[in-house]
């Protein structure tokens, strides 16, 4: 989708623009995919939101980060996603990250914040360590999604850090909650696709999970076994092995 010819550039205009794009059919469709935020949901696609964000960025507003912080407080789901694209990762404070993450109310806002913004902040590593230890569902998910985003987007991270993350994944993989176990699985698969050495270590971690959690045990063990088997299916596939060799 093309960028708006005359994009809204102030808070009130952006909010009015978002509300005018309300799509109840899309809201219903998103809810079928588990996107059920407590904030106002307008059903605006990511394609549309990214086009709007690109147009706003092109204007080079001097107060773009302040605008992003205000959009987060709008009470509108899509306003918060837009904030995650517009915010400056070098200006977002550790306390603001914690406050945003504590208010996550759906998997998509969690994933968008991690991939669009958190992965580029100087607080990334500290937040992985803190959030993976938390019990709150979307906070814990954020810790593991941030590992997955790091594996995908930051080519400069040394293998040693991902080896540490593998230890963390092995310790936490028995979380039965769907949104958490899928994030743990995503993180493990992401690490295993970085290079051949990490692929071998991620496979070893998955195999260790099967040993740690034998069949016929608790639901938590079933969650860990699902993480392991789904990971092994992808990381040992001919497609991934061929890609790593290249």
PDB file of C-alpha atoms in Angstrom:
ATOM      1  CA  UNK A   1       0.000   0.000   0.000  1.00  0.00           C
ATOM      2  CA  UNK A   2       1.326   3.459  -0.878  1.00  0.00           C
ATOM      3  CA  UNK A   3       2.123   6.006   1.789  1.00  0.00           C
ATOM      4  CA  UNK A   4      -0.538   8.673   2.508  1.00  0.00           C
ATOM      5  CA  UNK A   5      -0.036  11.730   0.286  1.00  0.00           C
ATOM      6  CA  UNK A   6      -0.754  14.097   3.181  1.00  0.00           C
ATOM      7  CA  UNK A   7      -0.094  12.073   6.328  1.00  0.00           C
ATOM      8  CA  UNK A   8      -1.392  13.273   9.694  1.00  0.00           C
ATOM      9  CA  UNK A   9       1.585  14.590  11.650  1.00  0.00           C
ATOM     10  CA  UNK A  10       0.223  15.564  15.056  1.00  0.00           C
ATOM     11  CA  UNK A  11      -1.326  13.428  17.764  1.00  0.00           C
ATOM     12  CA  UNK A  12      -4.945  14.512  17.306  1.00  0.00           C
ATOM     13  CA  UNK A  13      -4.813  14.112  13.521  1.00  0.00           C
ATOM     14  CA  UNK A  14      -3.221  10.669  13.756  1.00  0.00           C
ATOM     15  CA  UNK A  15      -5.852   9.466  16.228  1.00  0.00           C
ATOM     16  CA  UNK A  16      -8.624  10.794  13.993  1.00  0.00           C
ATOM     17  CA  UNK A  17      -6.991   9.074  11.005  1.00  0.00           C
ATOM     18  CA  UNK A  18      -6.823   5.765  12.857  1.00  0.00           C
ATOM     19  CA  UNK A  19     -10.417   5.957  14.045  1.00  0.00           C
ATOM     20  CA  UNK A  20     -11.577   6.733  10.500  1.00  0.00           C
ATOM     21  CA  UNK A  21      -9.907   3.493   9.339  1.00  0.00           C
ATOM     22  CA  UNK A  22     -11.966   1.335  11.742  1.00  0.00           C
ATOM     23  CA  UNK A  23     -12.732  -2.022  10.112  1.00  0.00           C
ATOM     24  CA  UNK A  24     -15.088  -4.233  12.148  1.00  0.00           C
ATOM     25  CA  UNK A  25     -14.629  -7.178   9.777  1.00  0.00           C
ATOM     26  CA  UNK A  26     -10.876  -7.087  10.387  1.00  0.00           C
ATOM     27  CA  UNK A  27     -11.443  -6.852  14.130  1.00  0.00           C
ATOM     28  CA  UNK A  28     -13.495 -10.049  13.983  1.00  0.00           C
ATOM     29  CA  UNK A  29     -10.823 -11.733  11.871  1.00  0.00           C
ATOM     30  CA  UNK A  30      -8.029 -10.699  14.255  1.00  0.00           C
ATOM     31  CA  UNK A  31      -9.963 -12.025  17.218  1.00  0.00           C
ATOM     32  CA  UNK A  32     -10.201 -15.420  15.554  1.00  0.00           C
ATOM     33  CA  UNK A  33      -6.378 -15.424  15.609  1.00  0.00           C
ATOM     34  CA  UNK A  34      -6.242 -14.675  19.314  1.00  0.00           C
ATOM     35  CA  UNK A  35      -5.710 -10.911  19.034  1.00  0.00           C
ATOM     36  CA  UNK A  36      -8.083  -9.794  21.781  1.00  0.00           C
ATOM     37  CA  UNK A  37      -6.652  -6.670  23.431  1.00  0.00           C
ATOM     38  CA  UNK A  38      -8.417  -4.822  26.222  1.00  0.00           C
ATOM     39  CA  UNK A  39      -7.618  -1.516  24.512  1.00  0.00           C
ATOM     40  CA  UNK A  40      -9.731  -0.132  21.656  1.00  0.00           C
ATOM     41  CA  UNK A  41      -9.222  -2.355  18.602  1.00  0.00           C
ATOM     42  CA  UNK A  42      -9.748  -0.830  15.149  1.00  0.00           C
ATOM     43  CA  UNK A  43      -8.786  -3.714  12.852  1.00  0.00           C
ATOM     44  CA  UNK A  44      -6.132  -1.797  10.891  1.00  0.00           C
ATOM     45  CA  UNK A  45      -3.627  -4.008   9.077  1.00  0.00           C
ATOM     46  CA  UNK A  46       0.125  -3.859   9.666  1.00  0.00           C
ATOM     47  CA  UNK A  47       0.597  -2.952   6.001  1.00  0.00           C
ATOM     48  CA  UNK A  48      -1.507   0.178   6.520  1.00  0.00           C
ATOM     49  CA  UNK A  49       0.168   1.034   9.834  1.00  0.00           C
ATOM     50  CA  UNK A  50       3.665   0.670   8.372  1.00  0.00           C
ATOM     51  CA  UNK A  51       2.753   2.872   5.428  1.00  0.00           C
ATOM     52  CA  UNK A  52       1.486   5.526   7.819  1.00  0.00           C
ATOM     53  CA  UNK A  53       4.597   5.231   9.988  1.00  0.00           C
ATOM     54  CA  UNK A  54       6.868   5.565   6.944  1.00  0.00           C
ATOM     55  CA  UNK A  55       5.080   8.739   5.882  1.00  0.00           C
ATOM     56  CA  UNK A  56       5.378  10.218   9.377  1.00  0.00           C
ATOM     57  CA  UNK A  57       9.080   9.323   9.553  1.00  0.00           C
ATOM     58  CA  UNK A  58       9.650  10.934   6.200  1.00  0.00           C
ATOM     59  CA  UNK A  59       8.464  14.243   7.693  1.00  0.00           C
ATOM     60  CA  UNK A  60      11.373  14.041  10.223  1.00  0.00           C
ATOM     61  CA  UNK A  61       9.383  15.472  13.102  1.00  0.00           C
ATOM     62  CA  UNK A  62      11.660  16.838  15.854  1.00  0.00           C
ATOM     63  CA  UNK A  63       9.357  15.414  18.522  1.00  0.00           C
ATOM     64  CA  UNK A  64       8.673  12.015  16.925  1.00  0.00           C
ATOM     65  CA  UNK A  65       9.683  10.071  20.046  1.00  0.00           C
ATOM     66  CA  UNK A  66       7.433  12.188  22.262  1.00  0.00           C
ATOM     67  CA  UNK A  67       4.635  11.562  19.765  1.00  0.00           C
ATOM     68  CA  UNK A  68       5.256   7.823  20.039  1.00  0.00           C
ATOM     69  CA  UNK A  69       5.060   7.948  23.831  1.00  0.00           C
ATOM     70  CA  UNK A  70       1.755   9.776  23.610  1.00  0.00           C
ATOM     71  CA  UNK A  71       0.372   7.313  21.062  1.00  0.00           C
ATOM     72  CA  UNK A  72       1.177   4.495  23.496  1.00  0.00           C
ATOM     73  CA  UNK A  73      -1.044   6.177  26.067  1.00  0.00           C
ATOM     74  CA  UNK A  74      -3.902   6.613  23.555  1.00  0.00           C
ATOM     75  CA  UNK A  75      -5.791   3.512  24.650  1.00  0.00           C
ATOM     76  CA  UNK A  76      -5.932   2.372  21.022  1.00  0.00           C
ATOM     77  CA  UNK A  77      -4.335  -0.940  20.063  1.00  0.00           C
ATOM     78  CA  UNK A  78      -3.164   0.277  16.667  1.00  0.00           C
ATOM     79  CA  UNK A  79      -1.903   3.498  18.236  1.00  0.00           C
ATOM     80  CA  UNK A  80       0.369   1.394  20.413  1.00  0.00           C
ATOM     81  CA  UNK A  81       1.650  -0.615  17.455  1.00  0.00           C
ATOM     82  CA  UNK A  82       2.338   2.644  15.616  1.00  0.00           C
ATOM     83  CA  UNK A  83       4.216   3.870  18.703  1.00  0.00           C
ATOM     84  CA  UNK A  84       6.474   0.806  18.555  1.00  0.00           C
ATOM     85  CA  UNK A  85       7.486   1.752  15.009  1.00  0.00           C
ATOM     86  CA  UNK A  86       7.956   5.482  15.654  1.00  0.00           C
ATOM     87  CA  UNK A  87       9.732   5.423  19.030  1.00  0.00           C
ATOM     88  CA  UNK A  88      13.480   6.022  19.188  1.00  0.00           C
ATOM     89  CA  UNK A  89      15.178   2.913  20.668  1.00  0.00           C
ATOM     90  CA  UNK A  90      17.991   5.054  22.064  1.00  0.00           C
ATOM     91  CA  UNK A  91      15.550   7.318  23.907  1.00  0.00           C
ATOM     92  CA  UNK A  92      13.205   4.672  25.272  1.00  0.00           C
ATOM     93  CA  UNK A  93      14.101   4.205  28.923  1.00  0.00           C
ATOM     94  CA  UNK A  94      14.334   0.959  30.841  1.00  0.00           C
ATOM     95  CA  UNK A  95      11.406   2.047  33.017  1.00  0.00           C
ATOM     96  CA  UNK A  96       9.282   2.843  29.963  1.00  0.00           C
ATOM     97  CA  UNK A  97      10.022  -0.591  28.512  1.00  0.00           C
ATOM     98  CA  UNK A  98       8.888  -2.208  31.745  1.00  0.00           C
ATOM     99  CA  UNK A  99       5.735  -0.100  31.873  1.00  0.00           C
ATOM    100  CA  UNK A 100       4.816  -0.872  28.261  1.00  0.00           C
ATOM    101  CA  UNK A 101       5.521  -4.565  28.682  1.00  0.00           C
ATOM    102  CA  UNK A 102       3.480  -4.819  31.882  1.00  0.00           C
ATOM    103  CA  UNK A 103       0.497  -3.511  29.904  1.00  0.00           C
ATOM    104  CA  UNK A 104       0.760  -6.005  27.016  1.00  0.00           C
ATOM    105  CA  UNK A 105      -2.666  -7.541  26.452  1.00  0.00           C
ATOM    106  CA  UNK A 106      -2.209  -9.551  23.244  1.00  0.00           C
ATOM    107  CA  UNK A 107       0.508 -11.524  21.514  1.00  0.00           C
ATOM    108  CA  UNK A 108       0.750  -9.163  18.552  1.00  0.00           C
ATOM    109  CA  UNK A 109       1.524  -6.028  20.551  1.00  0.00           C
ATOM    110  CA  UNK A 110       4.175  -8.046  22.384  1.00  0.00           C
ATOM    111  CA  UNK A 111       5.768  -9.258  19.166  1.00  0.00           C
ATOM    112  CA  UNK A 112       5.595  -5.882  17.397  1.00  0.00           C
ATOM    113  CA  UNK A 113       7.271  -4.061  20.285  1.00  0.00           C
ATOM    114  CA  UNK A 114      10.043  -6.648  20.470  1.00  0.00           C
ATOM    115  CA  UNK A 115      10.728  -6.751  16.722  1.00  0.00           C
ATOM    116  CA  UNK A 116      10.187  -3.066  15.888  1.00  0.00           C
ATOM    117  CA  UNK A 117      11.770  -1.458  18.914  1.00  0.00           C
ATOM    118  CA  UNK A 118      13.064  -3.441  21.888  1.00  0.00           C
ATOM    119  CA  UNK A 119      15.604  -5.430  19.879  1.00  0.00           C
ATOM    120  CA  UNK A 120      17.353  -2.146  19.010  1.00  0.00           C
ATOM    121  CA  UNK A 121      17.494  -0.664  22.521  1.00  0.00           C
ATOM    122  CA  UNK A 122      20.595  -0.699  24.745  1.00  0.00           C
ATOM    123  CA  UNK A 123      18.463  -2.404  27.432  1.00  0.00           C
ATOM    124  CA  UNK A 124      17.776  -5.535  25.376  1.00  0.00           C
ATOM    125  CA  UNK A 125      20.014  -7.976  27.203  1.00  0.00           C
ATOM    126  CA  UNK A 126      18.910  -6.878  30.660  1.00  0.00           C
ATOM    127  CA  UNK A 127      15.266  -7.249  29.678  1.00  0.00           C
ATOM    128  CA  UNK A 128      15.765 -10.768  28.326  1.00  0.00           C
ATOM    129  CA  UNK A 129      17.289 -11.807  31.642  1.00  0.00           C
ATOM    130  CA  UNK A 130      14.551 -10.139  33.686  1.00  0.00           C
ATOM    131  CA  UNK A 131      11.462 -10.949  31.643  1.00  0.00           C
ATOM    132  CA  UNK A 132      12.211 -14.633  31.014  1.00  0.00           C
ATOM    133  CA  UNK A 133      12.091 -15.077  34.788  1.00  0.00           C
ATOM    134  CA  UNK A 134       8.713 -13.408  35.180  1.00  0.00           C
ATOM    135  CA  UNK A 135       5.465 -15.325  35.611  1.00  0.00           C
ATOM    136  CA  UNK A 136       3.115 -12.864  33.875  1.00  0.00           C
ATOM    137  CA  UNK A 137       2.214 -14.402  30.514  1.00  0.00           C
ATOM    138  CA  UNK A 138       2.976 -11.647  28.028  1.00  0.00           C
ATOM    139  CA  UNK A 139       5.969 -10.354  29.996  1.00  0.00           C
ATOM    140  CA  UNK A 140       7.544 -13.805  29.908  1.00  0.00           C
ATOM    141  CA  UNK A 141       6.625 -14.132  26.236  1.00  0.00           C
ATOM    142  CA  UNK A 142       8.376 -10.817  25.574  1.00  0.00           C
ATOM    143  CA  UNK A 143      11.623 -12.157  27.015  1.00  0.00           C
ATOM    144  CA  UNK A 144      11.677 -15.107  24.639  1.00  0.00           C
ATOM    145  CA  UNK A 145      10.373 -13.168  21.627  1.00  0.00           C
ATOM    146  CA  UNK A 146      13.231 -10.754  22.224  1.00  0.00           C
ATOM    147  CA  UNK A 147      15.663 -13.683  21.991  1.00  0.00           C
ATOM    148  CA  UNK A 148      14.029 -14.720  18.705  1.00  0.00           C
ATOM    149  CA  UNK A 149      14.179 -11.152  17.388  1.00  0.00           C
ATOM    150  CA  UNK A 150      17.842 -10.885  18.349  1.00  0.00           C
ATOM    151  CA  UNK A 151      18.618 -14.144  16.558  1.00  0.00           C
ATOM    152  CA  UNK A 152      16.931 -12.848  13.422  1.00  0.00           C
ATOM    153  CA  UNK A 153      17.935  -9.196  13.324  1.00  0.00           C
ATOM    154  CA  UNK A 154      21.326  -8.759  15.009  1.00  0.00           C
ATOM    155  CA  UNK A 155      24.151 -10.471  13.131  1.00  0.00           C
ATOM    156  CA  UNK A 156      26.826  -9.083  15.463  1.00  0.00           C
ATOM    157  CA  UNK A 157      25.806 -10.984  18.601  1.00  0.00           C
ATOM    158  CA  UNK A 158      28.429 -13.629  19.502  1.00  0.00           C
ATOM    159  CA  UNK A 159      27.497 -17.308  19.649  1.00  0.00           C
ATOM    160  CA  UNK A 160      28.379 -17.360  23.348  1.00  0.00           C
ATOM    161  CA  UNK A 161      25.353 -15.235  24.214  1.00  0.00           C
ATOM    162  CA  UNK A 162      23.037 -17.573  22.320  1.00  0.00           C
ATOM    163  CA  UNK A 163      24.611 -20.535  24.111  1.00  0.00           C
ATOM    164  CA  UNK A 164      23.581 -18.812  27.345  1.00  0.00           C
ATOM    165  CA  UNK A 165      20.073 -18.360  25.934  1.00  0.00           C
ATOM    166  CA  UNK A 166      19.924 -22.092  25.168  1.00  0.00           C
ATOM    167  CA  UNK A 167      20.522 -22.792  28.852  1.00  0.00           C
ATOM    168  CA  UNK A 168      17.701 -20.385  29.710  1.00  0.00           C
ATOM    169  CA  UNK A 169      15.387 -22.051  27.179  1.00  0.00           C
ATOM    170  CA  UNK A 170      16.085 -25.490  28.583  1.00  0.00           C
ATOM    171  CA  UNK A 171      15.246 -24.295  32.089  1.00  0.00           C
ATOM    172  CA  UNK A 172      11.986 -22.561  31.112  1.00  0.00           C
ATOM    173  CA  UNK A 173      10.573 -24.769  28.332  1.00  0.00           C
ATOM    174  CA  UNK A 174       7.967 -26.469  30.520  1.00  0.00           C
ATOM    175  CA  UNK A 175       5.544 -23.512  30.553  1.00  0.00           C
ATOM    176  CA  UNK A 176       2.150 -24.854  29.463  1.00  0.00           C
ATOM    177  CA  UNK A 177       0.684 -21.518  28.358  1.00  0.00           C
ATOM    178  CA  UNK A 178       0.266 -21.393  24.604  1.00  0.00           C
ATOM    179  CA  UNK A 179       1.663 -17.898  24.036  1.00  0.00           C
ATOM    180  CA  UNK A 180       4.711 -18.617  26.194  1.00  0.00           C
ATOM    181  CA  UNK A 181       5.611 -22.055  24.853  1.00  0.00           C
ATOM    182  CA  UNK A 182       5.297 -20.804  21.262  1.00  0.00           C
ATOM    183  CA  UNK A 183       7.697 -17.955  22.027  1.00  0.00           C
ATOM    184  CA  UNK A 184      10.185 -20.374  23.612  1.00  0.00           C
ATOM    185  CA  UNK A 185       9.934 -22.584  20.550  1.00  0.00           C
ATOM    186  CA  UNK A 186      10.422 -19.557  18.288  1.00  0.00           C
ATOM    187  CA  UNK A 187      13.538 -18.539  20.218  1.00  0.00           C
ATOM    188  CA  UNK A 188      15.040 -22.026  20.039  1.00  0.00           C
ATOM    189  CA  UNK A 189      14.377 -22.352  16.318  1.00  0.00           C
ATOM    190  CA  UNK A 190      15.739 -18.858  15.673  1.00  0.00           C
ATOM    191  CA  UNK A 191      19.010 -19.645  17.419  1.00  0.00           C
ATOM    192  CA  UNK A 192      19.320 -22.901  15.492  1.00  0.00           C
ATOM    193  CA  UNK A 193      19.058 -21.116  12.158  1.00  0.00           C
ATOM    194  CA  UNK A 194      21.908 -18.635  12.733  1.00  0.00           C
ATOM    195  CA  UNK A 195      24.807 -20.913  11.787  1.00  0.00           C
ATOM    196  CA  UNK A 196      25.876 -24.544  11.775  1.00  0.00           C
ATOM    197  CA  UNK A 197      27.485 -24.467  15.217  1.00  0.00           C
ATOM    198  CA  UNK A 198      24.397 -23.011  16.876  1.00  0.00           C
ATOM    199  CA  UNK A 199      22.188 -25.352  14.866  1.00  0.00           C
ATOM    200  CA  UNK A 200      23.980 -28.310  16.426  1.00  0.00           C
ATOM    201  CA  UNK A 201      23.697 -26.816  19.914  1.00  0.00           C
ATOM    202  CA  UNK A 202      20.004 -25.994  19.483  1.00  0.00           C
ATOM    203  CA  UNK A 203      19.354 -29.567  18.343  1.00  0.00           C
ATOM    204  CA  UNK A 204      21.243 -30.816  21.411  1.00  0.00           C
ATOM    205  CA  UNK A 205      19.067 -28.590  23.604  1.00  0.00           C
ATOM    206  CA  UNK A 206      15.881 -29.951  22.025  1.00  0.00           C
ATOM    207  CA  UNK A 207      17.077 -33.521  22.505  1.00  0.00           C
ATOM    208  CA  UNK A 208      17.929 -32.737  26.132  1.00  0.00           C
ATOM    209  CA  UNK A 209      14.383 -31.463  26.664  1.00  0.00           C
ATOM    210  CA  UNK A 210      13.027 -34.826  25.514  1.00  0.00           C
ATOM    211  CA  UNK A 211      15.285 -36.537  28.036  1.00  0.00           C
ATOM    212  CA  UNK A 212      14.394 -34.094  30.801  1.00  0.00           C
ATOM    213  CA  UNK A 213      10.657 -34.554  30.207  1.00  0.00           C
ATOM    214  CA  UNK A 214       9.698 -38.175  29.443  1.00  0.00           C
ATOM    215  CA  UNK A 215       6.355 -39.151  27.952  1.00  0.00           C
ATOM    216  CA  UNK A 216       3.429 -39.776  30.233  1.00  0.00           C
ATOM    217  CA  UNK A 217       4.356 -37.118  32.743  1.00  0.00           C
ATOM    218  CA  UNK A 218       2.766 -33.758  33.521  1.00  0.00           C
ATOM    219  CA  UNK A 219       1.246 -31.166  31.243  1.00  0.00           C
ATOM    220  CA  UNK A 220       4.332 -29.053  31.772  1.00  0.00           C
ATOM    221  CA  UNK A 221       6.428 -31.914  30.407  1.00  0.00           C
ATOM    222  CA  UNK A 222       4.141 -32.146  27.392  1.00  0.00           C
ATOM    223  CA  UNK A 223       4.767 -28.455  26.713  1.00  0.00           C
ATOM    224  CA  UNK A 224       8.516 -28.964  26.822  1.00  0.00           C
ATOM    225  CA  UNK A 225       8.259 -32.013  24.552  1.00  0.00           C
ATOM    226  CA  UNK A 226       6.208 -30.009  22.063  1.00  0.00           C
ATOM    227  CA  UNK A 227       8.871 -27.272  22.028  1.00  0.00           C
ATOM    228  CA  UNK A 228      11.534 -29.923  21.425  1.00  0.00           C
ATOM    229  CA  UNK A 229       9.790 -31.981  18.740  1.00  0.00           C
ATOM    230  CA  UNK A 230       8.659 -28.967  16.735  1.00  0.00           C
ATOM    231  CA  UNK A 231      12.178 -27.541  16.897  1.00  0.00           C
ATOM    232  CA  UNK A 232      13.792 -30.799  15.797  1.00  0.00           C
ATOM    233  CA  UNK A 233      11.376 -31.090  12.895  1.00  0.00           C
ATOM    234  CA  UNK A 234      12.538 -27.763  11.477  1.00  0.00           C
ATOM    235  CA  UNK A 235      16.208 -27.635  12.456  1.00  0.00           C
ATOM    236  CA  UNK A 236      16.996 -31.114  11.147  1.00  0.00           C
ATOM    237  CA  UNK A 237      15.071 -30.606   7.901  1.00  0.00           C
ATOM    238  CA  UNK A 238      16.858 -30.828   4.575  1.00  0.00           C
ATOM    239  CA  UNK A 239      15.844 -27.240   3.796  1.00  0.00           C
ATOM    240  CA  UNK A 240      17.467 -25.745   6.897  1.00  0.00           C
ATOM    241  CA  UNK A 241      20.553 -27.939   6.693  1.00  0.00           C
ATOM    242  CA  UNK A 242      21.088 -26.949   3.053  1.00  0.00           C
ATOM    243  CA  UNK A 243      20.671 -23.270   3.887  1.00  0.00           C
ATOM    244  CA  UNK A 244      23.231 -23.513   6.678  1.00  0.00           C
ATOM    245  CA  UNK A 245      25.751 -25.194   4.418  1.00  0.00           C
ATOM    246  CA  UNK A 246      25.430 -22.336   1.948  1.00  0.00           C
TER     247      UNK A 246
END
